[in-house]
Every structure is written in structure tokens, then in C-alpha cells.
XYZ file of C-alpha atoms in Angstrom:
700
model
C -17.704 22.355 -73.166
C -16.648 25.629 -74.808
C -14.304 28.053 -73.055
C -16.982 30.772 -72.926
C -19.295 28.428 -71.022
C -16.564 27.661 -68.508
C -15.857 31.348 -67.935
C -19.541 32.044 -67.340
C -19.668 29.336 -64.643
C -16.767 30.952 -62.800
C -18.351 34.397 -63.117
C -21.611 33.149 -61.670
C -20.000 31.689 -58.548
C -17.644 34.613 -57.961
C -20.553 37.059 -58.188
C -22.321 35.225 -55.364
C -19.406 35.475 -52.938
C -19.024 38.090 -50.226
C -16.652 41.012 -50.524
C -15.344 41.076 -46.946
C -12.070 39.391 -47.873
C -9.605 41.250 -45.674
C -11.377 40.298 -42.449
C -11.169 36.603 -43.395
C -7.539 36.557 -44.527
C -5.946 35.308 -41.334
C -8.695 32.790 -40.667
C -8.249 31.098 -44.040
C -4.467 31.291 -44.280
C -2.896 28.020 -45.418
C 0.028 27.032 -43.207
C 2.991 25.944 -45.285
C 4.738 24.244 -42.381
C 1.984 21.761 -41.577
C 3.598 18.323 -41.222
C 1.753 15.019 -41.334
C 3.457 13.129 -38.485
C 0.533 11.071 -37.182
C -0.259 7.813 -39.009
C -2.761 4.986 -38.455
C -1.762 2.376 -41.036
C 0.910 0.568 -39.011
C -1.248 -0.566 -36.060
C -4.774 0.632 -36.957
C -4.573 3.456 -34.402
C -2.860 6.836 -34.253
C 0.926 6.738 -33.813
C 3.667 9.366 -34.005
C 6.056 8.734 -36.891
C 9.168 8.703 -34.678
C 7.557 5.985 -32.525
C 7.406 3.626 -35.521
C 10.407 1.590 -36.649
C 9.473 1.762 -40.320
C 9.276 4.121 -43.282
C 5.723 5.454 -43.391
C 4.706 8.726 -45.058
C 1.430 10.654 -45.201
C -0.259 13.200 -47.441
C -2.699 15.423 -45.582
C -5.762 17.416 -46.467
C -3.936 20.680 -47.273
C -1.570 19.023 -49.748
C -4.438 17.114 -51.366
C -6.292 20.421 -51.812
C -3.311 21.968 -53.627
C -2.851 18.914 -55.856
C -6.580 18.527 -56.538
C -5.550 15.608 -58.707
C -7.727 13.758 -61.161
C -5.745 10.628 -60.176
C -4.156 9.405 -56.932
C -0.756 9.428 -58.671
C -0.592 13.220 -58.632
C -0.256 13.203 -54.836
C 1.300 9.820 -54.065
C 4.244 10.488 -56.386
C 5.403 13.260 -54.048
C 6.540 10.644 -51.493
C 10.069 9.267 -51.514
C 10.368 5.887 -53.186
C 6.817 6.023 -54.581
C 5.926 6.092 -58.262
C 2.357 5.402 -59.422
C 2.225 5.140 -63.212
C -1.151 6.402 -64.442
C -2.081 4.403 -67.538
C -2.968 6.269 -70.760
C -4.403 9.202 -68.818
C -7.238 7.003 -67.527
C -8.065 5.663 -64.081
C -5.775 2.605 -64.149
C -2.251 2.434 -62.772
C 0.906 0.450 -62.259
C 3.210 0.915 -59.283
C 6.922 1.119 -58.566
C 7.632 1.154 -54.815
C 10.858 -0.644 -53.941
C 10.143 -2.612 -57.121
C 10.286 -2.121 -60.894
C 7.184 -0.659 -62.575
C 4.879 -3.669 -62.516
C 1.345 -5.069 -62.389
C 2.068 -7.827 -59.854
C 0.667 -8.278 -56.366
C 3.515 -6.789 -54.325
C 1.287 -4.049 -52.907
C -1.562 -4.077 -50.425
C -4.194 -1.437 -51.196
C -6.521 -0.371 -48.363
C -9.274 2.088 -47.674
C -9.871 2.893 -44.020
C -7.720 -0.160 -43.143
C -9.923 -2.531 -45.210
C -8.367 -4.293 -48.241
C -9.807 -3.024 -51.504
C -9.562 -6.513 -53.028
C -8.860 -10.166 -52.314
C -5.271 -11.454 -52.655
C -6.672 -14.389 -54.638
C -7.945 -11.980 -57.328
C -5.352 -9.210 -57.270
C -5.796 -6.373 -59.767
C -3.016 -3.822 -60.182
C -5.654 -1.079 -60.761
C -7.223 -1.508 -57.303
C -6.870 2.147 -56.273
C -9.621 3.086 -58.734
C -12.004 1.300 -56.325
C -11.151 3.710 -53.509
C -13.292 6.793 -52.890
C -10.464 9.158 -53.846
C -12.791 11.175 -56.092
C -15.456 11.877 -53.478
C -14.280 11.561 -49.871
C -10.612 11.445 -48.880
C -8.737 13.266 -46.125
C -5.370 11.499 -46.033
C -3.263 8.981 -47.884
C -0.584 6.924 -46.150
C 2.147 4.680 -47.551
C 3.988 2.135 -45.419
C 7.020 1.170 -47.481
C 8.511 -2.287 -47.317
C 6.918 -5.351 -45.761
C 3.894 -4.587 -43.618
C 3.460 -5.118 -39.893
C 1.959 -8.302 -38.398
C -1.478 -6.838 -39.167
C -0.980 -7.376 -42.906
C -0.571 -10.562 -44.935
C -0.267 -11.487 -48.592
C 0.706 -8.615 -50.873
C 2.256 -6.365 -48.227
C 5.699 -7.085 -49.674
C 6.881 -3.761 -51.119
C 4.300 -1.318 -49.723
C 0.896 -0.824 -48.120
C -1.196 2.122 -49.358
C -4.111 3.293 -47.209
C -6.717 5.798 -48.465
C -8.413 7.380 -45.441
C -11.889 8.927 -45.566
C -12.757 12.229 -43.927
C -14.560 12.202 -40.599
C -18.064 13.614 -40.270
C -17.945 17.399 -39.801
C -18.777 18.819 -36.374
C -21.380 21.131 -37.898
C -23.446 21.169 -41.092
C -21.204 21.565 -44.129
C -21.915 21.296 -47.854
C -19.404 21.696 -50.665
C -19.190 21.406 -54.413
C -16.002 21.068 -56.439
C -15.912 21.516 -60.203
C -12.837 20.745 -62.288
C -12.356 21.209 -66.039
C -9.497 21.064 -68.484
C -9.150 22.880 -71.801
C -11.794 20.866 -73.639
C -11.716 17.160 -72.760
C -12.144 16.671 -69.030
C -14.731 17.498 -66.376
C -15.352 16.337 -62.820
C -17.926 17.423 -60.281
C -17.882 16.486 -56.596
C -20.660 17.057 -54.063
C -20.275 16.532 -50.325
C -22.705 17.067 -47.458
C -21.792 16.398 -43.829
C -24.070 16.970 -40.860
C -24.773 15.928 -37.294
C -28.063 14.221 -36.453
C -27.584 14.612 -32.707
C -24.771 15.004 -30.181
C -23.984 11.308 -30.604
C -24.171 10.761 -34.356
C -23.690 12.295 -37.774
C -23.237 11.395 -41.434
C -21.485 12.329 -44.647
C -22.949 11.776 -48.108
C -20.610 12.413 -51.026
C -20.592 11.748 -54.731
C -18.652 12.509 -57.887
C -18.941 12.167 -61.633
C -15.969 12.263 -63.980
C -15.959 12.466 -67.771
C -12.662 12.410 -69.655
C -12.459 12.224 -73.447
C -8.742 11.465 -73.275
C -5.985 13.186 -75.200
C -5.224 9.987 -77.133
C -7.715 8.271 -79.410
C -9.956 5.762 -77.674
C -8.808 6.573 -74.115
C -11.970 8.228 -72.814
C -13.492 7.308 -69.462
C -16.588 7.934 -67.339
C -16.761 7.260 -63.623
C -19.519 7.770 -61.051
C -19.088 7.297 -57.300
C -21.248 7.629 -54.179
C -20.066 7.228 -50.582
C -21.957 7.289 -47.299
C -20.392 7.425 -43.823
C -22.259 7.292 -40.517
C -20.554 7.830 -37.151
C -22.194 6.864 -33.851
C -20.743 7.571 -30.424
C -22.249 4.722 -28.413
C -20.550 5.960 -25.248
C -17.559 8.062 -24.287
C -15.240 5.133 -25.050
C -17.184 3.247 -27.732
C -17.500 4.278 -31.379
C -19.149 2.774 -34.474
C -18.468 3.894 -38.053
C -20.536 2.479 -40.915
C -19.383 3.049 -44.501
C -20.902 2.361 -47.893
C -19.058 2.895 -51.189
C -20.368 2.263 -54.689
C -18.746 3.184 -58.001
C -19.067 2.489 -61.710
C -16.375 2.972 -64.341
C -16.459 2.692 -68.112
C -13.169 3.276 -69.880
C -12.118 2.975 -73.490
C -9.030 0.858 -74.003
C -5.920 1.593 -76.012
C -2.552 -0.069 -76.485
C 1.051 1.052 -76.424
C 2.536 2.397 -79.651
C 5.092 0.956 -82.021
C 8.269 2.957 -82.494
C 7.032 4.367 -85.819
C 3.640 5.414 -84.415
C 5.293 6.941 -81.367
C 7.405 9.152 -83.620
C 4.620 10.140 -86.016
C 1.313 10.160 -84.067
C 1.360 9.971 -80.276
C -2.429 10.420 -80.141
C -3.013 7.097 -81.919
C -4.817 4.392 -79.943
C -2.311 1.719 -80.961
C -5.207 -0.471 -82.118
C -6.060 -1.625 -85.628
C -9.233 -0.466 -87.374
C -10.588 -4.002 -87.109
C -10.169 -4.021 -83.338
C -11.509 -0.478 -82.936
C -14.652 -1.594 -84.747
C -15.391 -3.825 -81.745
C -15.007 -0.780 -79.421
C -12.902 -2.432 -76.691
C -13.951 -1.145 -73.262
C -13.243 -1.792 -69.615
C -16.258 -1.750 -67.326
C -16.024 -2.230 -63.597
C -18.626 -1.836 -60.859
C -17.650 -1.851 -57.179
C -19.515 -1.940 -53.881
C -18.294 -2.165 -50.288
C -20.270 -2.108 -47.040
C -18.380 -2.099 -43.739
C -18.712 -1.248 -40.074
C -15.870 -0.492 -37.666
C -16.545 -0.892 -33.933
C -13.848 0.480 -31.615
C -13.878 0.394 -27.827
C -11.363 1.552 -25.239
C -11.667 0.084 -21.755
C -8.865 1.276 -19.495
C -5.666 -0.284 -20.861
C -7.590 -2.373 -23.387
C -8.514 -1.456 -26.954
C -10.787 -3.515 -29.202
C -11.531 -3.119 -32.911
C -13.820 -5.263 -35.069
C -14.462 -4.607 -38.786
C -16.911 -6.837 -40.683
C -17.234 -6.045 -44.388
C -18.850 -7.165 -47.626
C -17.247 -6.367 -50.965
C -18.357 -6.982 -54.541
C -16.877 -6.030 -57.878
C -17.084 -6.811 -61.578
C -14.286 -6.206 -64.057
C -14.942 -6.722 -67.777
C -12.406 -5.665 -70.396
C -10.666 -6.371 -73.677
C -7.069 -7.534 -73.232
C -5.599 -5.074 -75.733
C -2.049 -6.124 -74.821
C -2.673 -9.506 -76.529
C -2.715 -9.568 -80.330
C -6.048 -11.412 -80.578
C -7.722 -8.976 -78.094
C -9.690 -11.543 -76.030
C -12.634 -10.470 -73.858
C -12.297 -11.040 -70.112
C -15.205 -10.925 -67.659
C -15.028 -11.459 -63.906
C -17.141 -11.099 -60.776
C -15.735 -11.353 -57.247
C -17.666 -11.294 -53.944
C -16.134 -11.247 -50.467
C -17.234 -11.542 -46.846
C -14.489 -10.545 -44.420
C -13.762 -9.821 -40.775
C -10.842 -7.929 -39.211
C -10.657 -8.336 -35.417
C -8.004 -6.820 -33.153
C -7.375 -6.342 -29.435
C -4.499 -4.475 -27.826
C -3.417 -4.571 -24.180
C -1.162 -2.143 -22.336
C 0.635 -3.980 -19.548
C 1.648 -2.556 -16.160
C 5.301 -2.316 -17.234
C 4.375 -0.089 -20.206
C 4.649 -2.790 -22.841
C 1.861 -3.430 -25.333
C 0.542 -6.585 -26.979
C -1.688 -6.701 -30.065
C -3.493 -9.897 -31.043
C -5.896 -10.293 -33.903
C -7.183 -12.347 -36.760
C -8.309 -11.713 -40.338
C -10.919 -13.930 -41.968
C -11.935 -13.779 -45.629
C -14.202 -15.862 -47.824
C -14.230 -14.959 -51.522
C -15.872 -16.456 -54.592
C -14.732 -15.365 -58.041
C -16.030 -16.204 -61.517
C -13.657 -15.660 -64.469
C -14.394 -15.983 -68.182
C -12.262 -15.281 -71.262
C -13.385 -15.727 -74.860
C -12.639 -14.616 -78.422
C -14.971 -11.762 -79.525
C -14.245 -11.866 -83.275
C -12.474 -13.909 -85.935
C -8.870 -12.794 -85.983
C -5.515 -13.901 -87.369
C -2.419 -12.550 -85.668
C 0.736 -11.706 -87.584
C 4.431 -11.871 -86.925
C 6.051 -13.992 -84.241
C 3.697 -16.735 -83.012
C 1.023 -16.044 -85.654
C -2.269 -17.865 -85.001
C -5.905 -17.896 -86.146
C -8.686 -17.360 -83.564
C -12.375 -18.086 -84.100
C -15.194 -15.991 -82.647
C -16.742 -17.597 -79.565
C -13.772 -19.750 -78.540
C -13.382 -19.910 -74.759
C -9.930 -19.776 -73.203
C -11.147 -20.270 -69.634
C -14.463 -20.328 -67.756
C -14.226 -21.175 -64.062
C -15.223 -20.402 -60.481
C -12.717 -20.282 -57.608
C -13.555 -20.147 -53.909
C -10.922 -18.732 -51.569
C -10.729 -19.005 -47.786
C -8.135 -17.059 -45.800
C -7.501 -17.404 -42.042
C -4.753 -15.247 -40.523
C -4.107 -14.957 -36.762
C -1.304 -12.624 -35.643
C 0.431 -11.231 -32.566
C 2.679 -8.204 -32.012
C 4.417 -7.154 -28.807
C 6.264 -3.899 -28.064
C 8.308 -3.311 -24.920
C 10.840 -0.774 -23.670
C 14.356 -2.149 -23.209
C 15.780 1.107 -21.842
C 14.806 4.763 -21.514
C 15.237 5.319 -25.260
C 15.129 1.862 -26.849
C 11.958 -0.024 -27.870
C 11.743 -3.576 -29.186
C 8.842 -4.857 -31.299
C 8.360 -8.537 -32.125
C 5.547 -9.900 -34.255
C 4.376 -12.937 -36.170
C 1.530 -13.711 -38.543
C 0.312 -17.115 -39.702
C -1.606 -17.244 -42.971
C -3.627 -20.182 -44.215
C -5.101 -19.961 -47.717
C -7.327 -22.504 -49.415
C -8.413 -22.508 -53.077
C -11.256 -24.588 -54.506
C -11.191 -24.540 -58.319
C -14.231 -25.523 -60.432
C -13.686 -25.584 -64.210
C -16.851 -24.896 -66.216
C -15.289 -25.984 -69.515
C -16.135 -29.489 -70.717
C -12.659 -30.024 -72.218
C -9.406 -30.592 -70.354
C -5.800 -30.540 -71.463
C -4.554 -28.676 -74.550
C -7.514 -26.649 -75.893
C -5.504 -24.778 -78.511
C -3.649 -21.460 -78.802
C -1.249 -22.592 -76.087
C -3.951 -22.729 -73.378
C -4.206 -25.564 -70.873
C -7.560 -26.446 -69.292
C -7.316 -28.045 -65.842
C -9.603 -30.465 -64.058
C -11.272 -29.401 -60.805
C -8.877 -29.341 -57.863
C -8.078 -27.850 -54.464
C -4.873 -26.134 -53.349
C -3.791 -24.705 -50.023
C -0.871 -22.647 -48.775
C 0.487 -21.721 -45.368
C 3.073 -19.176 -44.325
C 4.507 -17.832 -41.065
C 5.790 -14.244 -41.257
C 8.084 -13.145 -38.388
C 8.763 -9.433 -37.752
C 11.268 -7.669 -35.483
C 12.423 -4.081 -35.014
C 14.409 -1.805 -32.718
C 13.585 1.886 -32.375
C 16.056 4.185 -30.580
C 14.846 7.661 -29.600
C 17.738 10.078 -30.027
C 15.562 12.844 -28.583
C 11.962 13.996 -28.457
C 11.884 14.590 -32.225
C 14.343 12.097 -33.709
C 14.815 8.360 -33.871
C 17.001 5.668 -35.388
C 15.531 2.272 -36.238
C 16.512 -1.171 -37.464
C 13.871 -3.459 -38.905
C 13.464 -6.993 -40.226
C 10.212 -8.220 -41.774
C 9.301 -11.400 -43.568
C 6.389 -11.277 -45.997
C 4.897 -13.299 -48.813
C 2.747 -13.079 -51.901
C 0.094 -15.679 -52.650
C -0.343 -16.862 -56.221
C -3.619 -15.566 -57.630
C -6.361 -17.805 -58.975
C -5.365 -16.791 -62.503
C -1.718 -17.734 -62.020
C -2.731 -21.087 -60.513
C -5.367 -22.161 -63.023
C -4.998 -20.151 -66.248
C -1.975 -21.950 -67.629
C -0.244 -22.411 -70.953
C 0.786 -25.688 -72.549
C 4.359 -25.060 -71.393
C 3.245 -25.375 -67.765
C 2.797 -28.669 -65.971
C -0.945 -29.011 -65.539
C -0.525 -31.586 -62.778
C 1.384 -29.217 -60.497
C 0.925 -25.731 -59.136
C 1.755 -23.146 -61.784
C 3.697 -21.113 -59.244
C 4.532 -21.268 -55.549
C 4.141 -18.371 -53.112
C 6.888 -15.791 -53.137
C 8.707 -15.293 -49.846
C 10.440 -12.001 -49.098
C 12.817 -10.760 -46.398
C 13.285 -7.041 -45.845
C 16.119 -5.484 -43.844
C 15.865 -1.737 -43.241
C 17.848 0.927 -41.396
C 16.285 4.363 -40.989
C 16.652 7.775 -39.384
C 13.997 10.441 -38.720
C 14.327 13.963 -37.349
C 11.738 16.743 -37.041
C 13.292 20.131 -36.286
C 11.722 23.581 -36.208
C 12.542 24.428 -39.833
C 13.724 21.128 -41.319
C 12.218 17.653 -41.234
C 14.250 14.805 -42.676
C 14.051 11.050 -42.908
C 16.285 8.480 -44.537
C 15.957 4.728 -45.082
C 18.292 2.193 -46.670
C 16.804 -1.199 -47.440
C 17.682 -4.652 -48.741
C 14.870 -6.928 -49.880
C 15.202 -10.400 -51.346
C 12.375 -12.298 -53.014
C 12.838 -16.065 -53.161
C 10.880 -17.973 -55.801
C 9.859 -14.613 -57.247
C 6.908 -14.823 -59.639
C 8.021 -13.336 -62.968
C 6.715 -13.239 -66.516
C 8.195 -15.395 -69.258
C 7.145 -16.294 -72.800
C 6.987 -19.605 -74.620
C 7.997 -20.208 -78.223
C 4.493 -19.353 -79.455
C 4.615 -15.953 -77.729
C 2.120 -16.662 -74.946
C 2.804 -15.276 -71.485
C 3.096 -17.496 -68.454
C 4.336 -17.099 -64.893
C 7.292 -18.891 -63.389
C 9.247 -18.857 -60.120
C 12.645 -17.202 -60.419
C 15.063 -18.530 -57.843
C 16.000 -15.210 -56.261
C 15.551 -11.484 -56.944
C 17.301 -8.687 -55.027
C 15.909 -5.179 -54.480
C 18.083 -2.668 -52.665
C 18.375 1.086 -52.402
C 17.864 4.137 -50.256
C 15.144 6.766 -49.839
C 15.454 10.309 -48.530
C 12.796 12.921 -47.877
C 13.159 16.482 -46.620
C 10.762 19.298 -45.801
C 12.461 22.695 -45.373
C 10.629 25.817 -44.215
C 12.889 28.279 -46.035
C 10.912 31.318 -44.909
C 7.328 32.346 -44.217
C 6.840 32.571 -47.986
C 8.737 29.529 -49.262
C 8.581 25.862 -48.411
C 10.584 23.105 -50.157
C 10.017 19.355 -50.064
C 12.201 16.813 -51.821
C 11.730 13.072 -52.235
C 14.557 11.001 -53.686
C 15.145 7.297 -54.096
C 17.910 5.371 -55.807
C 17.595 1.639 -56.240
C 18.888 -1.421 -58.024
C 16.730 -4.417 -58.876
C 18.432 -7.501 -60.263
C 18.069 -11.234 -60.772
C 20.416 -12.949 -58.355
C 19.674 -16.510 -59.463
C 17.633 -17.188 -62.599
C 17.719 -19.719 -65.425
C 18.105 -16.984 -68.051
C 18.734 -13.615 -66.409
C 21.125 -14.150 -63.478
C 23.081 -10.947 -62.881
C 20.780 -8.835 -65.081
C 18.936 -5.778 -63.880
C 15.159 -6.139 -64.059
C 13.230 -4.410 -66.817
C 11.338 -1.158 -66.163
C 13.251 -0.519 -62.939
C 14.186 3.201 -62.817
C 17.573 3.749 -61.224
C 16.182 6.825 -59.443
C 12.860 8.568 -58.750
C 12.789 12.246 -57.771
C 10.015 14.628 -56.805
C 10.708 18.240 -55.780
C 7.987 20.665 -54.674
C 8.576 24.363 -54.070
C 5.570 26.097 -52.499
C 5.113 29.865 -52.415
C 2.644 31.859 -50.337
C 3.063 35.656 -50.661
C 2.731 37.696 -47.481
C 0.357 40.167 -49.171
C -1.927 37.398 -50.402
C -1.990 34.851 -47.599
C -4.917 32.940 -49.021
C -3.056 32.160 -52.236
C -0.616 29.254 -52.477
C 1.288 28.029 -55.507
C 3.534 25.062 -56.168
C 6.291 24.337 -58.679
C 6.768 20.582 -58.992
C 9.523 18.617 -60.742
C 9.039 14.889 -61.354
C 11.984 12.909 -62.730
C 12.331 9.207 -63.554
C 15.730 7.639 -64.249
C 16.784 5.278 -67.009
C 15.884 1.579 -67.117
C 16.273 -1.538 -69.247
C 13.465 -2.312 -71.688
C 13.641 -6.083 -71.128
C 14.903 -8.540 -68.529
C 17.396 -9.980 -71.010
C 19.346 -6.665 -71.053
C 19.429 -7.080 -74.836
C 21.012 -4.941 -77.534
C 19.547 -3.755 -80.827
C 20.880 -4.554 -84.308
C 23.386 -1.724 -84.011
C 24.751 -3.037 -80.735
C 23.162 -0.391 -78.498
C 21.726 -1.332 -75.114
C 17.953 -1.343 -75.094
C 17.625 1.296 -72.371
C 15.015 3.998 -71.925
C 16.648 7.175 -70.647
C 13.735 8.310 -68.477
C 12.210 11.773 -68.361
C 11.748 14.951 -66.345
C 8.585 17.050 -66.383
C 7.547 20.243 -64.585
C 4.099 21.054 -63.196
C 2.549 24.219 -61.769
C -0.300 24.184 -59.249
C -2.143 26.981 -57.448
C -5.082 27.519 -55.124
C -6.691 30.799 -54.084
C -9.211 31.047 -51.247
C -11.331 33.916 -52.576
C -13.554 33.874 -49.484
C -14.569 31.457 -46.769
C -17.017 29.977 -49.272
C -15.165 30.053 -52.576
C -11.751 28.732 -53.610
C -10.281 28.656 -57.115
C -7.665 26.105 -58.167
C -5.600 25.458 -61.276
C -2.926 23.053 -62.507
C -0.614 23.266 -65.492
C 0.889 19.812 -66.070
C 3.927 19.248 -68.292
C 4.727 22.953 -68.386
C 7.286 22.719 -71.207
C 5.043 20.461 -73.340
C 7.783 17.847 -73.282
C 7.409 14.824 -75.542
C 8.221 11.746 -73.481
C 7.271 8.119 -72.976
C 5.490 7.447 -69.732
C 6.532 3.821 -70.135
C 8.635 1.820 -72.624
C 9.342 -1.882 -73.060
C 10.745 -4.421 -75.511
C 8.459 -7.411 -76.185
C 7.677 -9.778 -79.030
C 10.769 -8.542 -80.840
C 9.740 -4.890 -80.908
C 9.935 -1.777 -78.748
C 6.675 -0.157 -77.679
C 5.953 3.150 -75.955
C 3.127 4.591 -73.866
C 3.299 8.324 -74.591
C 3.062 10.835 -71.769
C 0.403 13.515 -71.868
C 1.213 16.877 -73.496
C 0.850 20.199 -71.690
C -2.580 20.227 -70.050
C -4.367 22.931 -68.083
C -6.926 22.082 -65.400
C -8.898 24.720 -63.548
C -11.849 24.671 -61.216
C -13.567 25.940 -58.113
C -14.645 24.754 -54.696
C -17.760 26.283 -53.153
C -18.893 25.663 -49.560
C -22.061 26.692 -47.793
């Protein structure tokens, strides 16, 4: 879209707005000192942050409005210890929360307390299946191992995307966002009451992004529906439906020479580009949440159905195989809590999930790889074609009691049973070429008991000190169990579950002008699932004996004055192999030694409906490989990290119209968003250049 067209759109909407701005100034003033202290992720009901013996942070509606991000990373990265790495400017992501930057299943992704995916078919991009682009009011991150309510994957963090409630009166809004010439997104939202007892919200969005690099464009459509019914004064039913469709071009990281000469390059050869490698994923989720309060008893039941497809070209492999998958899930989350006469509380519940997943990988074109591990692939060859059924049963209990006037004790335990039933659709077994191993049909099952314990000491009404221990685990996925290489033993499990222990000490204080929290943690992962490579260059997964993650996180919100507000989020960590066949004592690759986010907000007294933000995001240095290797000149293969600056602003022109703008990478800094050393060469994923986004929000 040309710039003149964009200007005319803004002119049209501004001309339709009222001129009585002064009378509305106080009513629409954005409060800089709003603090998100209430969270729901820990126990599936509202809790004050100082009542929770854990590090849990929230991003509220006002902050989301200022960010107005085209990706969840733009808001989540403002939290201490959180770094979401947006991939190639598209909708995908990696995460680094108390972990190196990785694609492994150390994180549990939720929407409205419901898992976005099955642990048996974990996908590191799962947040693109949330309704972030159409209906979101809050985002919460519980760092470290989850509570007894959460099982496999809640090792390093649990991220919960929370939808907005139905409005109390009829409300319709449209949000339009554009960048200089490559990006556009439109959101529509209508919320209304049907009667005194019920109402609904219907929202949708469409995003089109050409991408600043070659072959990184994406298109995404999303529709959400939410219906709320007040059955009685103490009984509530919420029904939700989410459907989305994404098509995204795929690119690869760049060689060192390409990174220096042409950062816009796709990283793909002309032969591969001729096949137009794409990722296509469709997602659907239908759920209902029934909550009832009966005196000292609270009940919550959430049945859900979830379906998704995910088809893509694996551009990170030299032969660029096609991968297609379809996963369907029926699940139930049931919980009951009881407040006893002595003030203590007990929560009991169970999670049930049945999932069936079909996975297929094949060669789309004749191709001969070059360099290390060179091989010739023939069009139509299948690398795997199978169906896996997964059953998960997880009862849990959690009890909280007061030991003294200021001291609370929480004890919890969760038992997880997981069963896999593998059905191989290939007619051949054993070595099928190219380092792939085809397995016969088989069943596998896993069990794990996760104990939890914490102490929370209230230093006053607005401060607390806590000590926490939590055991957690990570199930092997169907792919890691059954998509093996010839180096693996096909008669045994490819990997065993990871088991993690987290120890955490934290402090929280909320004063009139300053809010501060601090957490120091130690997390070990026994039998950690890590990537390794065989002599032919194929990737496989193996259990490292022991990995240690330790560090501290600090966050502060300071109301400097009525005009200025400063928030800082800082984490410093060390991630190393404690016991490993090859890497004992080495720091893990892609593990930044620090992550910093600083946000300075400004709201002038003469223009109360205008708010601006200066943001600094900084990532520390890290090793490019687990071997901590050196180049030919004897220099450590270390990426030095980067620091970028962003500007964001929002102006409430009237009660109906708001304008917003973002200037990302203010200094137009050239930097690598990610760097690694693999297959004997260093590759880089370039960060986006200076980009301007601007748009409007109109309500009626």
C-alpha cells in the first residue's frame, strides 16, 4: 500500500471524530502507575502476587495497548528473565526463560488455562496458536517449575494468554496497523450482552506481512468467539471457540559471507526456492469452563477439543524435506478447592488427555547435498510415516495452611501417567537410508511423581519473602521416541524423560512509588534431552547426565513523577553441562549471560491522553556451540550479543479514536538476532532493520 493511501485512511477516521477533546481528557487519561498484581495462572483463580511463593509476572491491558505488538515477543520480553526470540520477523518463536535459547519442550503454553498443544507433540512455535492477534487482555508468566496443576513441560516457565471478558455494554472496535510498505493487520471486535445473564464477544484479525528478508512473508487469519453465561449468582459458564490459519514463507539462517554482504537474502538456494518452501498451519479449539462457588467450596471443570495441522519444509536440513502433521485432542481439566475451618485450603484435581497424531516426512525433489555428510536424495522417498496415540492421566493435590500469623506453607504433588501407542505406516523396518531408522509398532509408557513445597513469609501487607522447591519433568515427544537415526538403538527408547529440581528464593515489595521483586534460582535437569550429531551430520537426541541452570532475576517499577515511569527487568544466568560425555564443564550454546529490558514511559501533564515509551532491549554474549570451540585463529566462538532501542507512542484523540506508532531499532543497528556454529560453519539470523509501524484504533 502506498504512503498516500495510508495517509488518506487516517484523515478519513480523524475527520469523523468529535472535537470535544478537553471535556474527555480526564476520563481517558492513562494511569502510568497501574500495577498488575493479581494473577490466575498459579491456581486457576485470582491471587495476589505477594500471596504466591513463586516468581509470576503479568502484562495488563494498558501495557499491551502501548506495545500494540505484531508478535507476543514485543510485550513478553519486558518481563525479567523472559526472552522470546521471534524468528525471521514471522510468527514463529524460540524461548529463553531460565534456559538457553531453544526449541525444546521446557515451556508450557496456555490460553485461558488450557494447554495450546499436547506434550506428546510439542512445537516450540505454539504461541502462534493463541488468539493474541484478536482477543487478549493479559499475559502471565510463571517462571520456574509450575505448581501441582501443571505437568510435563512446565519445567522452566508457564505462559498463559488470557482472553478479555465480555463487555458490560455493547462495544465495537477496529484496529488497523501498517508499516512503511510491507506489513498490514486489521482487527475487529464486537462485544455485547444478550440479557442480564449472558453476553458474547466475536473478534477476528487478518495479518499480511511481506517480510523484510526475501521469502519471509506470512499471512494469518483468526476468528474467536466467547460466550459467558451466569447460571446463578455463584455459577458461571464460559464457552470459547478459536480458529486460525497461517501460511508463512520459509527462510534459513545466513552463512557468514551472506550475513556480511546481503542480510535480506533468504539463505536458500535457487533450486530450493523454486519449490517455494512454505509453512501452513490450521488450528481450532473449542472449550467450555464451568465454575461454581458453594460456600467454602470451589469447583472448575474444563472440557476441550483441539485440532491442528502443521505442514512445512525443514529448511534447516540441507535436503529440505517436507513434513506434514495432524494432531487431534480431547481433554478434560477438573479441579475442586476446599477452604477448611482453620483457614487452610486444599486443591484436588485431575487432567485427562487423549491425543492422536499423524506425522509424515518425505523428499520433495531430487537433491544432492554438499560438504560434510554429503548425500543424494530421491524425490518421493519417505523418512517416516506413522500414527501415534497418546493418553495422559494426571491426578494432583495441593494444600496450603498457615503456620503462624505471617508464615504460610504449601505442599503439593502431581502424578503423571503417559502412554504412547506407535503405529508405523512404512512397510520397511530398520535402516532405510540417509541415517534414518524405521521402527516396528510398539507401545511405551512413562510415570512420574512431582512433589512441590514452599514457604511464604509476609513481612507486611505489601511485601513477602519466599522459599520454594518444585520437581518437574519433560516427557519425550513422539518424534524423539520414534523418529530415530541409525546411531540410536532401535530396540530401546530413544530418550528417557527429563527430571528437574528447582530451588528458588524470592522477595517482593510493593510500595507507593516503587515496586520491586527479586528471585535467585538453582535448577538441575537430570538426563537432560540435548541435541547431538552423528558422523553423517544427522541430528539425534540423547540424554545428558546432568545440566545446571542458575541465576537471578530482578524487576523494578518506579513512579518517578506524575510524568515519568521507569520499569527495569534484569536477569543474569549461567547454564552449563555438569556431567556429559563430551561437554562436562562447558557452558551451553546460545545461553545469554544476561537479558535486560528497560522501559521509560512519559505522559506530559498538558497532554494527558498521550503516552510514549523509550525501550532498551539488550542480550548478552553466548557461546555458538556446546563444545566451546575456537576458530582457526584461536578465538573463542562467542557471539557478543546486541542492544537495540525502540520508541512507542499512543494518543487517545477522543473517546472513539486512538492513534499508535512504534519505531523499532531506532538506530538502524545491524545485528544478529541469533547465531550458532553447526556443520563446521557459523550461521546468523539477521535482526530487522529500523522499522516504523503506525495505526489507529476506532471504537463505537
